[in-house]
Short mmCIF file of C-alpha atoms and ligand atoms in Angstrom, two decimals:
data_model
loop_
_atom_site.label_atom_id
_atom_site.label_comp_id
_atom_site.label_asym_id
_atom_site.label_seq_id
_atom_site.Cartn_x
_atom_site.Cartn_y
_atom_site.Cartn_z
CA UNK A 1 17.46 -29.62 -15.08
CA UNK A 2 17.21 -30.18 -11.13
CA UNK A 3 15.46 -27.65 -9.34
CA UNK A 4 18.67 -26.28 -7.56
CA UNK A 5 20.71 -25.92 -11.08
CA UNK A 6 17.41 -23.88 -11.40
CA UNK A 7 17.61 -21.51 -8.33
CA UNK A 8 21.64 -21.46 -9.13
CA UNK A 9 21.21 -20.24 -12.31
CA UNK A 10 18.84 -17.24 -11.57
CA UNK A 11 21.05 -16.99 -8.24
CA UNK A 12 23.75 -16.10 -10.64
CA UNK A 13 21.43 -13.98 -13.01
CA UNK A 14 21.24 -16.21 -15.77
CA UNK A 15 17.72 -16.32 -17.80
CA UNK A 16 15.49 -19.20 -17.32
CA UNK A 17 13.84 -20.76 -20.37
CA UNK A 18 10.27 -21.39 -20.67
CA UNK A 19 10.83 -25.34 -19.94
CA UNK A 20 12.74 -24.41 -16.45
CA UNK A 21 9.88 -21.87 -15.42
CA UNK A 22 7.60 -24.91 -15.89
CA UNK A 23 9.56 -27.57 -14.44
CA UNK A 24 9.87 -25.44 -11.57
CA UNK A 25 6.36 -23.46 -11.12
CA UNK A 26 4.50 -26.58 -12.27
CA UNK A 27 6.16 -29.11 -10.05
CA UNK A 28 5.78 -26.85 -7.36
CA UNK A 29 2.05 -26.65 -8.34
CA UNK A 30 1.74 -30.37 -8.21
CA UNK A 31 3.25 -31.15 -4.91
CA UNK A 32 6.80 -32.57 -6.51
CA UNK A 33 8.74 -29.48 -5.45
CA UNK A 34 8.83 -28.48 -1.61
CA UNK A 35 8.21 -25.11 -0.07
CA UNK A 36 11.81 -24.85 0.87
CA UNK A 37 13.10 -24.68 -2.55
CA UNK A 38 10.33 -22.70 -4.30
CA UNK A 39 10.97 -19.98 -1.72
CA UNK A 40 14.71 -19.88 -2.83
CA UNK A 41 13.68 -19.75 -6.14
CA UNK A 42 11.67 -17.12 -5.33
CA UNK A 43 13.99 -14.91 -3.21
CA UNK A 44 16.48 -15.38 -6.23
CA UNK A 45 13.88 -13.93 -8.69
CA UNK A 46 13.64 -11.20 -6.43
CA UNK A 47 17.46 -10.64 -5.88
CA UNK A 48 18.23 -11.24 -9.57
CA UNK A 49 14.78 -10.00 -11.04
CA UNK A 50 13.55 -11.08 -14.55
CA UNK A 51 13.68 -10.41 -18.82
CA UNK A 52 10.01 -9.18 -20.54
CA UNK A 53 10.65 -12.47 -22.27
CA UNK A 54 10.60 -14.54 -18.35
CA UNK A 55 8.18 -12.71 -17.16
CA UNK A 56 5.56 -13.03 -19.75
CA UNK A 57 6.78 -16.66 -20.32
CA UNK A 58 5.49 -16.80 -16.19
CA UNK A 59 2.46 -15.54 -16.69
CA UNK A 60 1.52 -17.28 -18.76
CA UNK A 61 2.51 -20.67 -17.04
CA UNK A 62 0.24 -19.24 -14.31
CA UNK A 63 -2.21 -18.61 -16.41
CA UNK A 64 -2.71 -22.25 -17.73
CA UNK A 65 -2.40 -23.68 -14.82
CA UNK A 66 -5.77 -23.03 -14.68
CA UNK A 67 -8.77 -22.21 -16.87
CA UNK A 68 -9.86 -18.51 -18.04
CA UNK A 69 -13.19 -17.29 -17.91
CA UNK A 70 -15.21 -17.22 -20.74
CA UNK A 71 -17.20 -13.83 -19.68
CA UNK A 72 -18.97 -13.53 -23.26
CA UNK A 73 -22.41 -14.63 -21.55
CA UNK A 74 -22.26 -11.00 -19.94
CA UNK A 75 -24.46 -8.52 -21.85
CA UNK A 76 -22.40 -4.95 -21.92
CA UNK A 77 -18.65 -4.44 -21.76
CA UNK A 78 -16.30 -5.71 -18.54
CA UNK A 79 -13.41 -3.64 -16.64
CA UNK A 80 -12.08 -4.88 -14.00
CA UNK A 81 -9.89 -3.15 -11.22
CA UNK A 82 -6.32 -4.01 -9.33
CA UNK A 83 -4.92 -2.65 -7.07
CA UNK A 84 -0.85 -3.14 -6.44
CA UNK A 85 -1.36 -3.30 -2.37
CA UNK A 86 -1.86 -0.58 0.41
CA UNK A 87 -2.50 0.23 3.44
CA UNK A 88 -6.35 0.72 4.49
CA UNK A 89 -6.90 0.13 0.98
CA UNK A 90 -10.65 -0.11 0.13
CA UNK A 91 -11.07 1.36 -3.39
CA UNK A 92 -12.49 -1.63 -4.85
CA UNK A 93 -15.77 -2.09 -2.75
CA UNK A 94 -16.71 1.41 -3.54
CA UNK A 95 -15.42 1.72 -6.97
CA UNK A 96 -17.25 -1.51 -8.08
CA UNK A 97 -20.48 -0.19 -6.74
CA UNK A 98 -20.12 3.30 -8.23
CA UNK A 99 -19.01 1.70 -11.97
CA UNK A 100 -21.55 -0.97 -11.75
CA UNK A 101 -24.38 1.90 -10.77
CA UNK A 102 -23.96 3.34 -14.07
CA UNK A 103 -24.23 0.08 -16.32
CA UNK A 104 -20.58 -1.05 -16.44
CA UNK A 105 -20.06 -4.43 -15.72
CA UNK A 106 -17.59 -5.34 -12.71
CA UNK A 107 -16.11 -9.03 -12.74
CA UNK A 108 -13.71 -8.41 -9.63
CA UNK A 109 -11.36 -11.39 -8.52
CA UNK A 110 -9.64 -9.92 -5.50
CA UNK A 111 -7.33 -11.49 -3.09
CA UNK A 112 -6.17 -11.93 0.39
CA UNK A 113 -3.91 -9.59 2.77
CA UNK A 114 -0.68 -9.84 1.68
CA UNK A 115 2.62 -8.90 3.79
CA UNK A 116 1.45 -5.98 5.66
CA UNK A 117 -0.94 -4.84 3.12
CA UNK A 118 -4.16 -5.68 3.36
CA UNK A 119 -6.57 -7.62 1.06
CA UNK A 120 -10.44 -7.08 -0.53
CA UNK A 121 -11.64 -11.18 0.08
CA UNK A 122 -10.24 -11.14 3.95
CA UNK A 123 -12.75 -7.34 4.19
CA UNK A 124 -15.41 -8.59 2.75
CA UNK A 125 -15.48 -12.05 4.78
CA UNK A 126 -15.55 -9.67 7.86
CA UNK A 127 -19.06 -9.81 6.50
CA UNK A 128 -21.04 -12.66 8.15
CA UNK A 129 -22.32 -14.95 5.30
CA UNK A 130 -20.72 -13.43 2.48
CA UNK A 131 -19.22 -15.82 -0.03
CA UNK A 132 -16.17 -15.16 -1.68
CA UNK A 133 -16.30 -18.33 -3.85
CA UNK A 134 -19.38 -18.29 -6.05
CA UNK A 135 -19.78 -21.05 -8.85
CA UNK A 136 -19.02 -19.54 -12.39
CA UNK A 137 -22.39 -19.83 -13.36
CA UNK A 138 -23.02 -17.73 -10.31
CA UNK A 139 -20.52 -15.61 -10.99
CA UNK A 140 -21.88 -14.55 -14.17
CA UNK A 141 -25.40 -14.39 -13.32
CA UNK A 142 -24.54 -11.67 -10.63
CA UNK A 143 -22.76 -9.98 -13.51
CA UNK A 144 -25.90 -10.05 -15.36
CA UNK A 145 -28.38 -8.96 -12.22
CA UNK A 146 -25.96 -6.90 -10.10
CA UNK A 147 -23.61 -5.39 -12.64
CA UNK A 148 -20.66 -6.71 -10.22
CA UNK A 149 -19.37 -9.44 -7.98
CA UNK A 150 -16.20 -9.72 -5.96
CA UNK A 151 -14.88 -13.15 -5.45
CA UNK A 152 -11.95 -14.95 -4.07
CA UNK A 153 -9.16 -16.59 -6.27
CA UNK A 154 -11.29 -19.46 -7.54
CA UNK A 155 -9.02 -22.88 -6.99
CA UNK A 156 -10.00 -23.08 -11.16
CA UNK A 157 -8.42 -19.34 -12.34
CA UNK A 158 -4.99 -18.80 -11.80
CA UNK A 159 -4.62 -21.59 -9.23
CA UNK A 160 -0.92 -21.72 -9.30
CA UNK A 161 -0.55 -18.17 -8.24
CA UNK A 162 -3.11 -18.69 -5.40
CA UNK A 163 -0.66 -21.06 -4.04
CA UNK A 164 2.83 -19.32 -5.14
CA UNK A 165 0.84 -16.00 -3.09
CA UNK A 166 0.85 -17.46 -0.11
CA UNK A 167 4.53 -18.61 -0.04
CA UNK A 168 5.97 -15.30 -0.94
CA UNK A 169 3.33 -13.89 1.98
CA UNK A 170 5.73 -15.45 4.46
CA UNK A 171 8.75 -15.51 3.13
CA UNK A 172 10.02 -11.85 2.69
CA UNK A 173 9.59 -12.79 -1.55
CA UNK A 174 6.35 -10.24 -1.93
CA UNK A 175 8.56 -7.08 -3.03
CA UNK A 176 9.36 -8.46 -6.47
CA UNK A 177 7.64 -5.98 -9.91
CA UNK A 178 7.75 -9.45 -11.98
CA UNK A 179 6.63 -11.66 -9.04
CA UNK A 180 3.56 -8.50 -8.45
CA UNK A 181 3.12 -8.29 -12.15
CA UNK A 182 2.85 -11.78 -13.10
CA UNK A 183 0.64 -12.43 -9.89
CA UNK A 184 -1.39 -9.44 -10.92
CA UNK A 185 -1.79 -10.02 -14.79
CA UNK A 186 -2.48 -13.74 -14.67
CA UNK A 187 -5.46 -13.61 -12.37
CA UNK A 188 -6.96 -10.40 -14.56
CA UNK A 189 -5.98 -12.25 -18.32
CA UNK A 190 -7.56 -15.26 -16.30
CA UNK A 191 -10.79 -13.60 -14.85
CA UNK A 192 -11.82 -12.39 -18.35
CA UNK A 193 -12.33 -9.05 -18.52
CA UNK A 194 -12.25 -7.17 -21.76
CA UNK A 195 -10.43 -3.99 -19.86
CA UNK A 196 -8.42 -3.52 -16.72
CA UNK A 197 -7.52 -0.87 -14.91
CA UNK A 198 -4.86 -1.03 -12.33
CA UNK A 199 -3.95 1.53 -9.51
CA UNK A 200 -0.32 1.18 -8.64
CA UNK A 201 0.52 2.41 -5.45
CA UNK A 202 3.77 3.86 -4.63
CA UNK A 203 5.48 4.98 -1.28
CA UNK A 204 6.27 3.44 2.18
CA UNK A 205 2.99 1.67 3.03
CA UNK A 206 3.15 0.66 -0.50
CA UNK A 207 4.43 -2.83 -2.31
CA UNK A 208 6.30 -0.18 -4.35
CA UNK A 209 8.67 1.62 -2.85
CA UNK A 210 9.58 4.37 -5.72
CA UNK A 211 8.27 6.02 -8.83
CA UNK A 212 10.38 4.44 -11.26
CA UNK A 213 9.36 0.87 -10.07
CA UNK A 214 5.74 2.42 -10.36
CA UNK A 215 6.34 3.82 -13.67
CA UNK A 216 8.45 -0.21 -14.86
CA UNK A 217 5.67 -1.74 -13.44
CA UNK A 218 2.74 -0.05 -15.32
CA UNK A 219 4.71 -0.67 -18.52
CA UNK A 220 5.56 -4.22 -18.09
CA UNK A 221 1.55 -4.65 -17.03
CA UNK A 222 0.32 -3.10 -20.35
CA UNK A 223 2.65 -5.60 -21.89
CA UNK A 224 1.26 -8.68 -20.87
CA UNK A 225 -2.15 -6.62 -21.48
CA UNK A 226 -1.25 -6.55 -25.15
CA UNK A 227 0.28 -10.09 -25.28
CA UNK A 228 -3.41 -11.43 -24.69
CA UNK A 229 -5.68 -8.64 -26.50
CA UNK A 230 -6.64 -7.02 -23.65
CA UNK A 231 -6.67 -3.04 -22.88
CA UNK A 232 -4.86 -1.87 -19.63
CA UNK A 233 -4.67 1.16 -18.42
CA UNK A 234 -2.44 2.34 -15.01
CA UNK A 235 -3.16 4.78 -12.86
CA UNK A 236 -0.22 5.74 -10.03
CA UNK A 237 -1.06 6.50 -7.14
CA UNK A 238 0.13 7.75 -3.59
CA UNK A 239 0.72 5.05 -0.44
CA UNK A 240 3.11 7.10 1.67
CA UNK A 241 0.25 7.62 4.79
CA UNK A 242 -2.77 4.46 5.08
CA UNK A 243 -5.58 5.17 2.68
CA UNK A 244 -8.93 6.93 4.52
CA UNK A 245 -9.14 7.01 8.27
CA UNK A 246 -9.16 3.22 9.21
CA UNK A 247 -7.12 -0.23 8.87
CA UNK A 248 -8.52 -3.46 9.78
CA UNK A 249 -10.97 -6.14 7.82
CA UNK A 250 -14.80 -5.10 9.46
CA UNK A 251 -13.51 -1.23 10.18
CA UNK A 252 -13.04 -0.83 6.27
CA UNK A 253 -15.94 -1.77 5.54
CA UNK A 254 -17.94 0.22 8.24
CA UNK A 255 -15.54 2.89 6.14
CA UNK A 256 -17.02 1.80 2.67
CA UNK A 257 -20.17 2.74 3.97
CA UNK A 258 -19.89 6.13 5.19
CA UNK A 259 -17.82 6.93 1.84
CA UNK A 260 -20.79 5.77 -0.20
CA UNK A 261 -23.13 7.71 2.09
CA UNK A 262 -21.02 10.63 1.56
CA UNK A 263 -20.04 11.57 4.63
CA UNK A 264 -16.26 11.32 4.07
CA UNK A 265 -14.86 13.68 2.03
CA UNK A 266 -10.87 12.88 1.66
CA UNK A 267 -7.88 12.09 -0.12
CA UNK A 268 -9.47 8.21 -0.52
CA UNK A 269 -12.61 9.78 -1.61
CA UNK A 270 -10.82 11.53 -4.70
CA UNK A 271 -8.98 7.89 -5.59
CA UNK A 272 -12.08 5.93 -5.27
CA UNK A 273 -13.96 8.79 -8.19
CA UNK A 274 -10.76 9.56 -9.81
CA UNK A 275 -10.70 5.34 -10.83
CA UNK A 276 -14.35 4.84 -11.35
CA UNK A 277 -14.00 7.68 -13.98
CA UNK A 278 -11.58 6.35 -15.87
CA UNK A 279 -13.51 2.81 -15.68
CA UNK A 280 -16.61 5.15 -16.99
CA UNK A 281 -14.04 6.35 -19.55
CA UNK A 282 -12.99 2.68 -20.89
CA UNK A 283 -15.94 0.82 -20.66
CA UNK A 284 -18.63 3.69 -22.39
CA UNK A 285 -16.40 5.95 -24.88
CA UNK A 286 -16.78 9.12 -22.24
CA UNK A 287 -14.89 12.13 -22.19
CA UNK A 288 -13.62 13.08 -18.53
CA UNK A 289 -16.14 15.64 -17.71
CA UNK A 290 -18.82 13.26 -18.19
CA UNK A 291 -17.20 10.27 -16.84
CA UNK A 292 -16.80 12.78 -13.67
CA UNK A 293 -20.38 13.98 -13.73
CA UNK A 294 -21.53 10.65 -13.96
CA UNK A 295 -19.40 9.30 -11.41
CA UNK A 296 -20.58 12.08 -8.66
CA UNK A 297 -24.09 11.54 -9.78
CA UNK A 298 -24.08 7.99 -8.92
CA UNK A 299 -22.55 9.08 -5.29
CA UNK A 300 -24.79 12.03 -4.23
CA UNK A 301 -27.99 10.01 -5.52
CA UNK A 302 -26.89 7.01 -3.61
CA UNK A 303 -27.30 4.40 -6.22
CA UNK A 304 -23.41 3.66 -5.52
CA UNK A 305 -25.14 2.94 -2.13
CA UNK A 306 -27.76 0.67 -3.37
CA UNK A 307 -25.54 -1.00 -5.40
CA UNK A 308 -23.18 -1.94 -2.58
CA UNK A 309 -25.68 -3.27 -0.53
CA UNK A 310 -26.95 -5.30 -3.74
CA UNK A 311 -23.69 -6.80 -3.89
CA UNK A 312 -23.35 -7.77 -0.62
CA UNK A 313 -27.12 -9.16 -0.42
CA UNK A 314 -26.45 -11.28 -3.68
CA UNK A 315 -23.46 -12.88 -2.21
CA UNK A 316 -25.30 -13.94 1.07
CA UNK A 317 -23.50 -11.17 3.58
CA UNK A 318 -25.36 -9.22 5.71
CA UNK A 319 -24.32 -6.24 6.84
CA UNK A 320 -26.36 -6.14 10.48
CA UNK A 321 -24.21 -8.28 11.60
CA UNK A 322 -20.88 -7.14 11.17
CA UNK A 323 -18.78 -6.74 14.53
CA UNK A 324 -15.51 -4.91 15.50
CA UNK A 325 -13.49 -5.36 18.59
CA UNK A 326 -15.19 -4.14 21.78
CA UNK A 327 -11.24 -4.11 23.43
CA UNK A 328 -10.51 -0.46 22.23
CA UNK A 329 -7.13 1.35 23.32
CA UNK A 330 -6.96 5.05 22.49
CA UNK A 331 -3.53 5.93 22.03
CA UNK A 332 -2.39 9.26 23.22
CA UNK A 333 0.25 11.60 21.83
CA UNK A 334 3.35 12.31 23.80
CA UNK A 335 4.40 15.35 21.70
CA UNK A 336 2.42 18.48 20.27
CA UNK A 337 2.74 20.06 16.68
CA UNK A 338 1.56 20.04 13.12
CA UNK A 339 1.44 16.08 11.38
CA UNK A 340 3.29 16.16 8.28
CA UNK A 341 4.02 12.52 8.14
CA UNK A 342 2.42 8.98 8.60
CA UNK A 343 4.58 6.08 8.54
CA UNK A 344 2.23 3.66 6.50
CA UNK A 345 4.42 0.65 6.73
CA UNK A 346 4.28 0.61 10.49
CA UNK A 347 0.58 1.47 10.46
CA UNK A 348 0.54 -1.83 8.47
CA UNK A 349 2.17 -3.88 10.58
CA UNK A 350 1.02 -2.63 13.85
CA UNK A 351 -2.68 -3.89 11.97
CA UNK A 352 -1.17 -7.40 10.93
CA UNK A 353 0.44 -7.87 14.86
CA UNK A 354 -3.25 -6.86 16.44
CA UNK A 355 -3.82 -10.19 14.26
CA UNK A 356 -5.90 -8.83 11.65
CA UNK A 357 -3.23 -10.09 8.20
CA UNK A 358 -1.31 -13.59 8.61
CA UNK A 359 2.17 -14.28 9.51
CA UNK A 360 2.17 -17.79 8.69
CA UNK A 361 -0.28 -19.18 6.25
CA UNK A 362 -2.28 -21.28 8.58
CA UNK A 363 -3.08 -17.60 10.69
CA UNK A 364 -6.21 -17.15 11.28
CA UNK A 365 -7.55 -13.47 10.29
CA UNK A 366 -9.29 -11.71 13.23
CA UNK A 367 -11.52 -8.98 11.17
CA UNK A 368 -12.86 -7.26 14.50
CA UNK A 369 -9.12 -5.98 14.96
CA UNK A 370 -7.51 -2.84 13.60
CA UNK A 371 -6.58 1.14 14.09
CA UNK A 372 -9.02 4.31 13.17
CA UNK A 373 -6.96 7.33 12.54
CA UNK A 374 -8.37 10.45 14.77
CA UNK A 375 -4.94 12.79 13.51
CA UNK A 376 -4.35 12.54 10.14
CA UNK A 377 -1.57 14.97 7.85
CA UNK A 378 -2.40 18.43 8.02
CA UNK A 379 -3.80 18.44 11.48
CA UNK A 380 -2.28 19.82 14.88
CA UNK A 381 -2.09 18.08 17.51
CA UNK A 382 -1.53 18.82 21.34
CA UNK A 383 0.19 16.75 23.86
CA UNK A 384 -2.72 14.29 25.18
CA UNK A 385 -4.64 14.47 22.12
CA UNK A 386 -5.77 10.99 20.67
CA UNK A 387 -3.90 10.22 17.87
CA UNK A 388 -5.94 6.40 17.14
CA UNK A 389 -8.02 4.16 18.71
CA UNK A 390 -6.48 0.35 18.46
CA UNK A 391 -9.18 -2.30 18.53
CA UNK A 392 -7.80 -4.92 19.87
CA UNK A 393 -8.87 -8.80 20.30
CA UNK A 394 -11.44 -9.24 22.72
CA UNK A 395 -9.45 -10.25 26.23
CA UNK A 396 -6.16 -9.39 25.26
CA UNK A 397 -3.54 -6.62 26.77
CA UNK A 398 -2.52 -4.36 24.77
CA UNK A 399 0.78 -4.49 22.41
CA UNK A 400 1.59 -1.19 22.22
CA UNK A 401 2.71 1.96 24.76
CA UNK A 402 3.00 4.56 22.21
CA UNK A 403 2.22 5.32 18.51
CA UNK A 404 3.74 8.93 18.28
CA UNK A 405 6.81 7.76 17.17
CA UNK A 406 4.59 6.32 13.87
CA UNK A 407 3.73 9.98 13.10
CA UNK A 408 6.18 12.98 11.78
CA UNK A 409 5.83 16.47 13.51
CA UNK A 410 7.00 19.82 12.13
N1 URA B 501 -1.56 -8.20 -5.61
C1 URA B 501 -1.51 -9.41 -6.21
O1 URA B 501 -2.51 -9.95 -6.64
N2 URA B 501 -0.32 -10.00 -6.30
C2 URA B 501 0.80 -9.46 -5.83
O2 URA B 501 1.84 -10.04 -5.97
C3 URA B 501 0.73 -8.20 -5.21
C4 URA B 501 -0.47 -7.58 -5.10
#
């Protein structure tokens, strides 16, 4: 079949087969199919959405387009972590440290920004000399030393989604549950882990917009879990204000930091223990109260701490030399009263425009741009008060008058 009989046949809702997925995703892959039509493809597949039967038959095209991991050279038991997408989401730099602090081994393929969500590889490259693409062999030796390493989509695992991912980045085809769960599921199946854990995020600032897509999601990802043997558990979670109190690449991390020094003590705070219990829970047979006590333990004794920096040390970054913006804007509030809202999606957006994400896929991320929250929910503000500070690329004006608009008052 051509490839537009293809798109016209999931334009009109029709099922594709197995061979069609391929003949499309494949030729794609190799170059014989142009962006142009893939991205109608895709945009159909969101309009039209997919069967169980397409969307494992997807994955596991993705899958294969690559090779998996063979993690059995990694002495103790592997969970790895996902997270759907957020907003000033950084749960997986301090949840890897605090799981792999207590013996739990962390293989962690993470990914880029993506639409106005922002992604773990583009923080931790805010990180002079860190690598994001470590050999296998290295890969698994860090496993073995460290107890966790983050790397980037590696061109071997998963390659087709690597290059499907950036398409539906900038083409309005990233709001899809089986274009999120097949991207999702192939690259943890791929990366090897024996159990996975995935927080799906729901709300405004959130890939998912509702509970029920949460709640279809999480089953459909459990689904391809038990397709290839593997255990997956979901956790849902809230993405209706930006996670902790800053967005943008090098401020997250400064963020990771203080979290694992614990001097933050905040709704993020509670989601980064909250997972690494249930990791505990997985990986070593623990009941909750332990996984909890262990989890805390790791935090106030500031192995979690040590273990970061091991990380980050192994993989060549160092953290010294980490800059942000010196081009700061505080942004002032026009109106006075009690903040009940956050509009997430904006705050996402306004970080992408300072040029922190990409718009096109040849962008260049600036990781020295982004927004720390002063006001957050539940505080009052007065008219004058600083609601942010925007860090803005060195020598440019600024892009914004005035954020109050992004916040709701009561
Ligand atoms: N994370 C992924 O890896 N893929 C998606 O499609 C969305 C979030």
């Amino acid at each position: 079949m051509s490839m537009v009989d293809i798109i016209n046949k999931k334009k009109l809702g029709y099922v594709l087969t197995k061979q069609e997925l391929s003949e499309a995703f494949l030729g794609y892959y190799h170059g014989e199919i142009p962006d142009y039509q893939m991205s109608s493809l895709l945009m159909a597949i969101c309009m039209k959405g997919m069967t169980d039967e397409e969307i494992l038959n997807l994955t596991d095209i993705f899958i294969h387009s690559g090779e998996i991991l063979d993690l059995s050279q990694v002495n103790g038991i592997t969970v790895d972590k996902h997270s759907t997408g957020g907003v000033g989401d950084k749960t997986t730099l301090v949840v890897a440290s605090i799981v792999a602090s207590l013996g739990v081994k962390v293989p962690k393929m993470s990914g880029r920004g993506l639409g106005h969500t922002g992604g773990t590889i583009d923080k931790l490259e805010s990180i002079p000399g860190f690598r994001v693409n470590l050999t296998e062999e290295e890969f698994i030796n860090q496993l073995n030393t460290v107890g966790a390493a983050i790397i980037s989509q590696t061109k071997n695992l998963a390659p087709l989604d690597k290059k499907v991912y950036a398409l539906r980045d900038v083409t309005g085809t990233v709001e899809s549950i089986p274009l999120i769960a097949t991207s999702i599921m192939s690259k943890k199946i791929a990366s090897g882990a024996e159990k996975i854990i995935i927080d799906v995020k729901v709300g405004n600032g959130a890939l998912l917009k509702t509970q029920e897509d949460a709640i279809e999601i999480s089953r459909i990802m459990k689904m391809i879990g038990s397709r290839y043997g593997r255990e997956v558990e979901t956790m849902i979670t809230y993405m209706d204000i930006p996670l902790g109190t800053s967005i943008g690449n090098a401020l997250e991390i400064l963020e990771v930091v203080q979290i694992l020094c614990n001097q933050e003590n905040n709704y993020l705070v509670s989601l980064c223990k909250a997972l690494s219990s249930k990791m505990i829970q997985m990986a070593l047979g623990k009941n909750i109260n332990q996984a909890n006590a262990m989890v805390e333990d790791s935090l106030k004794s500031g192995k979690a701490y040590q273990k970061f920096l091991e990380i980050i040390q192994a993989q060549g970054g160092d953290l010294s030399l980490l800059r942000v913006s010196s081009n700061k804007q505080d942004m002032i509030s026009t109106k006075s009263g009690h903040i009940i809202g956050m509009d997430a999606y904006r705050f996402g957006k306004l970080s992408l425009d300072l040029g922190g994400g990409r718009k096109t896929k040849e962008d260049k991320v600036d990781s020295s741009v982004g927004i720390v929250l002063k006001k957050k929910i539940g505080d009052d503000v007065k008219i004058g008060d600083i609601l942010c500070t925007l860090y803005l690329k060195e020598g440019t004006d600024p892009i914004l008058d005035d954020i109050t608009s992004y916040y709701t008052f009561d």
